[in-house]
PDB file of C-alpha atoms in Angstrom:
ATOM      1  CA  MET A   1      33.815 185.357  21.302  1.00 86.00           C
ATOM      2  CA  SER A   2      35.354 186.053  24.680  1.00 95.00           C
ATOM      3  CA  ASP A   3      33.782 186.326  28.121  1.00 97.00           C
ATOM      4  CA  GLU A   4      34.461 190.062  27.971  1.00 97.00           C
ATOM      5  CA  THR A   5      32.454 190.386  24.755  1.00 97.00           C
ATOM      6  CA  TRP A   6      29.414 188.651  26.231  1.00 98.00           C
ATOM      7  CA  LEU A   7      29.733 190.633  29.463  1.00 98.00           C
ATOM      8  CA  ALA A   8      29.807 193.843  27.413  1.00 98.00           C
ATOM      9  CA  GLN A   9      26.453 192.849  25.933  1.00 98.00           C
ATOM     10  CA  ALA A  10      25.024 192.144  29.417  1.00 98.00           C
ATOM     11  CA  ILE A  11      26.299 195.510  30.658  1.00 98.00           C
ATOM     12  CA  GLU A  12      24.755 197.261  27.643  1.00 98.00           C
ATOM     13  CA  LEU A  13      21.395 195.576  28.332  1.00 98.00           C
ATOM     14  CA  ALA A  14      21.601 196.689  31.976  1.00 98.00           C
ATOM     15  CA  THR A  15      22.495 200.258  31.083  1.00 97.00           C
ATOM     16  CA  ALA A  16      19.760 200.548  28.446  1.00 97.00           C
ATOM     17  CA  ASN A  17      17.218 199.115  30.875  1.00 96.00           C
ATOM     18  CA  VAL A  18      17.705 202.060  33.232  1.00 94.00           C
ATOM     19  CA  SER A  19      16.461 204.414  30.515  1.00 90.00           C
ATOM     20  CA  ASP A  20      13.435 202.170  30.023  1.00 88.00           C
ATOM     21  CA  GLY A  21      12.466 202.346  33.696  1.00 87.00           C
ATOM     22  CA  GLY A  22      13.969 199.018  34.727  1.00 91.00           C
ATOM     23  CA  GLY A  23      16.702 198.110  37.148  1.00 93.00           C
ATOM     24  CA  PRO A  24      20.406 198.233  36.196  1.00 97.00           C
ATOM     25  CA  PHE A  25      20.794 194.520  35.488  1.00 97.00           C
ATOM     26  CA  GLY A  26      21.202 192.615  32.233  1.00 98.00           C
ATOM     27  CA  ALA A  27      21.919 189.006  31.326  1.00 98.00           C
ATOM     28  CA  VAL A  28      22.821 186.970  28.245  1.00 98.00           C
ATOM     29  CA  ILE A  29      22.673 183.184  27.842  1.00 98.00           C
ATOM     30  CA  VAL A  30      25.031 181.727  25.267  1.00 98.00           C
ATOM     31  CA  ARG A  31      25.354 178.229  23.816  1.00 98.00           C
ATOM     32  CA  ASP A  32      27.895 177.166  21.213  1.00 97.00           C
ATOM     33  CA  GLY A  33      28.983 180.758  20.630  1.00 97.00           C
ATOM     34  CA  ALA A  34      25.484 182.110  19.942  1.00 98.00           C
ATOM     35  CA  VAL A  35      23.002 184.070  22.028  1.00 98.00           C
ATOM     36  CA  VAL A  36      20.061 181.926  23.111  1.00 98.00           C
ATOM     37  CA  ALA A  37      18.262 184.566  25.177  1.00 98.00           C
ATOM     38  CA  THR A  38      18.726 187.856  26.971  1.00 98.00           C
ATOM     39  CA  GLY A  39      17.094 189.340  30.023  1.00 98.00           C
ATOM     40  CA  GLN A  40      16.712 192.673  31.744  1.00 98.00           C
ATOM     41  CA  ASN A  41      15.455 193.423  35.225  1.00 97.00           C
ATOM     42  CA  ARG A  42      11.672 193.871  35.033  1.00 95.00           C
ATOM     43  CA  VAL A  43      10.804 193.847  38.744  1.00 95.00           C
ATOM     44  CA  THR A  44       9.273 197.321  38.968  1.00 91.00           C
ATOM     45  CA  ARG A  45       7.989 197.430  35.399  1.00 89.00           C
ATOM     46  CA  ASP A  46       6.124 194.106  35.672  1.00 91.00           C
ATOM     47  CA  LEU A  47       5.444 194.279  39.429  1.00 93.00           C
ATOM     48  CA  ASP A  48       7.147 190.878  39.729  1.00 95.00           C
ATOM     49  CA  PRO A  49       9.791 190.446  42.454  1.00 95.00           C
ATOM     50  CA  THR A  50      11.171 187.392  40.610  1.00 97.00           C
ATOM     51  CA  ALA A  51      11.691 189.214  37.288  1.00 97.00           C
ATOM     52  CA  HIS A  52      15.443 189.624  37.743  1.00 98.00           C
ATOM     53  CA  ALA A  53      17.537 189.838  34.572  1.00 98.00           C
ATOM     54  CA  GLU A  54      19.061 186.391  35.075  1.00 98.00           C
ATOM     55  CA  VAL A  55      15.682 184.779  35.720  1.00 98.00           C
ATOM     56  CA  MET A  56      14.204 186.477  32.648  1.00 98.00           C
ATOM     57  CA  ALA A  57      17.106 185.218  30.523  1.00 98.00           C
ATOM     58  CA  ILE A  58      16.710 181.695  31.918  1.00 98.00           C
ATOM     59  CA  ARG A  59      12.984 181.752  31.165  1.00 98.00           C
ATOM     60  CA  GLY A  60      13.674 182.955  27.636  1.00 98.00           C
ATOM     61  CA  ALA A  61      16.398 180.380  27.018  1.00 98.00           C
ATOM     62  CA  CYS A  62      14.228 177.521  28.256  1.00 98.00           C
ATOM     63  CA  ALA A  63      11.396 178.646  25.985  1.00 98.00           C
ATOM     64  CA  ALA A  64      13.739 179.063  23.002  1.00 98.00           C
ATOM     65  CA  LEU A  65      15.299 175.635  23.505  1.00 98.00           C
ATOM     66  CA  SER A  66      12.080 173.889  24.620  1.00 98.00           C
ATOM     67  CA  THR A  67      13.694 172.517  27.770  1.00 97.00           C
ATOM     68  CA  PHE A  68      13.989 173.171  31.478  1.00 96.00           C
ATOM     69  CA  GLU A  69      17.678 172.241  31.531  1.00 97.00           C
ATOM     70  CA  LEU A  70      20.317 174.588  30.154  1.00 98.00           C
ATOM     71  CA  ALA A  71      23.320 172.289  30.281  1.00 97.00           C
ATOM     72  CA  GLY A  72      25.802 173.448  27.661  1.00 98.00           C
ATOM     73  CA  CYS A  73      24.876 177.099  28.238  1.00 98.00           C
ATOM     74  CA  VAL A  74      26.690 179.959  29.953  1.00 98.00           C
ATOM     75  CA  LEU A  75      24.979 182.821  31.749  1.00 98.00           C
ATOM     76  CA  TYR A  76      26.712 186.196  31.445  1.00 98.00           C
ATOM     77  CA  THR A  77      25.362 188.810  33.793  1.00 98.00           C
ATOM     78  CA  SER A  78      26.147 192.429  34.471  1.00 98.00           C
ATOM     79  CA  CYS A  79      26.305 191.816  38.222  1.00 97.00           C
ATOM     80  CA  GLU A  80      26.980 188.990  40.665  1.00 97.00           C
ATOM     81  CA  PRO A  81      23.812 186.939  40.924  1.00 96.00           C
ATOM     82  CA  CYS A  82      21.757 187.416  44.073  1.00 95.00           C
ATOM     83  CA  PRO A  83      20.659 184.278  45.954  1.00 94.00           C
ATOM     84  CA  LEU A  84      17.449 184.079  43.886  1.00 96.00           C
ATOM     85  CA  CYS A  85      19.332 184.204  40.582  1.00 97.00           C
ATOM     86  CA  LEU A  86      22.069 181.876  41.738  1.00 96.00           C
ATOM     87  CA  SER A  87      19.425 179.349  42.774  1.00 96.00           C
ATOM     88  CA  ALA A  88      17.726 179.696  39.380  1.00 98.00           C
ATOM     89  CA  ALA A  89      21.071 179.107  37.640  1.00 98.00           C
ATOM     90  CA  LEU A  90      21.616 175.979  39.694  1.00 97.00           C
ATOM     91  CA  TRP A  91      18.120 174.661  38.947  1.00 97.00           C
ATOM     92  CA  ALA A  92      18.645 175.399  35.237  1.00 98.00           C
ATOM     93  CA  ARG A  93      21.882 173.384  35.358  1.00 97.00           C
ATOM     94  CA  LEU A  94      23.896 176.015  33.511  1.00 98.00           C
ATOM     95  CA  ASP A  95      27.540 175.126  32.883  1.00 98.00           C
ATOM     96  CA  ARG A  96      28.917 178.474  34.059  1.00 98.00           C
ATOM     97  CA  VAL A  97      27.905 181.866  35.364  1.00 98.00           C
ATOM     98  CA  VAL A  98      30.188 184.807  34.552  1.00 98.00           C
ATOM     99  CA  PHE A  99      29.517 188.217  36.117  1.00 98.00           C
ATOM    100  CA  ALA A 100      30.969 191.723  35.902  1.00 98.00           C
ATOM    101  CA  ALA A 101      30.085 193.937  38.895  1.00 97.00           C
ATOM    102  CA  ASP A 102      29.874 192.381  42.344  1.00 96.00           C
ATOM    103  CA  ARG A 103      27.545 192.573  45.345  1.00 94.00           C
ATOM    104  CA  ASP A 104      29.412 195.599  46.690  1.00 95.00           C
ATOM    105  CA  ASP A 105      28.812 197.513  43.450  1.00 96.00           C
ATOM    106  CA  ALA A 106      25.131 196.575  43.658  1.00 95.00           C
ATOM    107  CA  ALA A 107      24.936 197.741  47.283  1.00 94.00           C
ATOM    108  CA  ARG A 108      26.485 201.076  46.326  1.00 94.00           C
ATOM    109  CA  GLY A 109      23.739 201.448  43.720  1.00 94.00           C
ATOM    110  CA  GLY A 110      21.017 200.791  46.292  1.00 92.00           C
ATOM    111  CA  PHE A 111      20.602 197.068  45.636  1.00 92.00           C
ATOM    112  CA  ASP A 112      22.031 195.615  48.825  1.00 89.00           C
ATOM    113  CA  ASP A 113      21.374 191.883  49.009  1.00 89.00           C
ATOM    114  CA  ARG A 114      23.709 191.250  51.935  1.00 88.00           C
ATOM    115  CA  ALA A 115      20.766 190.554  54.217  1.00 88.00           C
ATOM    116  CA  PHE A 116      19.714 187.681  51.951  1.00 90.00           C
ATOM    117  CA  TYR A 117      23.203 186.205  51.708  1.00 88.00           C
ATOM    118  CA  GLU A 118      23.513 186.389  55.490  1.00 90.00           C
ATOM    119  CA  LEU A 119      20.016 185.052  56.135  1.00 89.00           C
ATOM    120  CA  PHE A 120      20.857 181.591  54.828  1.00 86.00           C
ATOM    121  CA  GLU A 121      23.752 181.366  57.261  1.00 90.00           C
ATOM    122  CA  ARG A 122      21.454 181.851  60.280  1.00 92.00           C
ATOM    123  CA  PRO A 123      19.086 179.344  61.898  1.00 91.00           C
ATOM    124  CA  ARG A 124      15.556 179.582  60.541  1.00 88.00           C
ATOM    125  CA  SER A 125      14.332 180.478  64.009  1.00 89.00           C
ATOM    126  CA  GLU A 126      16.125 183.839  63.599  1.00 90.00           C
ATOM    127  CA  TRP A 127      14.570 184.712  60.236  1.00 89.00           C
ATOM    128  CA  THR A 128      12.136 187.616  59.987  1.00 89.00           C
ATOM    129  CA  LEU A 129      10.031 185.521  57.583  1.00 89.00           C
ATOM    130  CA  ALA A 130       8.075 182.899  59.492  1.00 88.00           C
ATOM    131  CA  LEU A 131       8.659 179.494  57.907  1.00 85.00           C
ATOM    132  CA  GLU A 132       6.364 176.906  59.437  1.00 88.00           C
ATOM    133  CA  GLN A 133       5.438 173.354  58.577  1.00 90.00           C
ATOM    134  CA  VAL A 134       1.872 172.183  59.055  1.00 95.00           C
ATOM    135  CA  ARG A 135       1.814 168.502  58.109  1.00 95.00           C
ATOM    136  CA  PRO A 136      -1.578 166.923  57.427  1.00 96.00           C
ATOM    137  CA  ASP A 137      -1.775 163.141  57.109  1.00 96.00           C
ATOM    138  CA  ASP A 138      -1.679 163.338  53.298  1.00 96.00           C
ATOM    139  CA  ALA A 139       1.243 165.803  53.069  1.00 95.00           C
ATOM    140  CA  ALA A 140       3.341 163.394  50.980  1.00 95.00           C
ATOM    141  CA  ARG A 141       0.479 162.373  48.655  1.00 96.00           C
ATOM    142  CA  PRO A 142       1.631 164.607  45.732  1.00 93.00           C
ATOM    143  CA  PHE A 143       5.025 162.869  45.790  1.00 91.00           C
ATOM    144  CA  ASP A 144       3.467 159.424  46.044  1.00 92.00           C
ATOM    145  CA  THR A 145       1.311 160.301  43.037  1.00 93.00           C
ATOM    146  CA  TRP A 146       4.402 161.565  41.198  1.00 91.00           C
ATOM    147  CA  LEU A 147       6.328 158.355  41.890  1.00 89.00           C
ATOM    148  CA  ALA A 148       3.393 156.222  40.714  1.00 92.00           C
ATOM    149  CA  HIS A 149       3.035 158.195  37.451  1.00 93.00           C
ATOM    150  CA  GLU A 150       4.814 156.163  34.768  1.00 91.00           C
ATOM    151  CA  GLN A 151       5.067 159.001  32.225  1.00 90.00           C
ATOM    152  CA  ARG A 152       6.653 161.504  34.618  1.00 87.00           C
ATOM    153  CA  THR A 153       9.503 163.645  33.324  1.00 86.00           C
ATOM    154  CA  ALA A 154      12.504 163.131  35.572  1.00 81.00           C
ATOM    155  CA  TYR A 155      14.556 166.146  36.556  1.00 76.00           C
TER     156      TYR A 155
END
């Protein structure tokens, strides 16, 4: 099946989600020509600011495949991934991300993420979110424990 076919499914999920009280975003994860998982924006429904369609699809795909790595998979999404979703796609190690609408379409619909894209380009001292390090003497202890654990799962 073509990219357009998978995108059509993501767009249909997004459109249907509006009627169900969710945001206008849908996502499909495909591996070897088959759907592994789908996702729809559940932010307002679930009161979860991380429940974006792409993140929901990634969570579902990882559960379905019993892994935290989605190498060999493609994420099709109804809209250009925001910084949160793009980061999730990178952490999931997806092979590709293919999107339909872009950030300008999202902004027109009231989902303007420009501030987040621009935030990462500015020094942290200019952020509205205070990001501070308080470093106790044992700050690195969790990582030392991790490195000493022989049965750790590398990722």
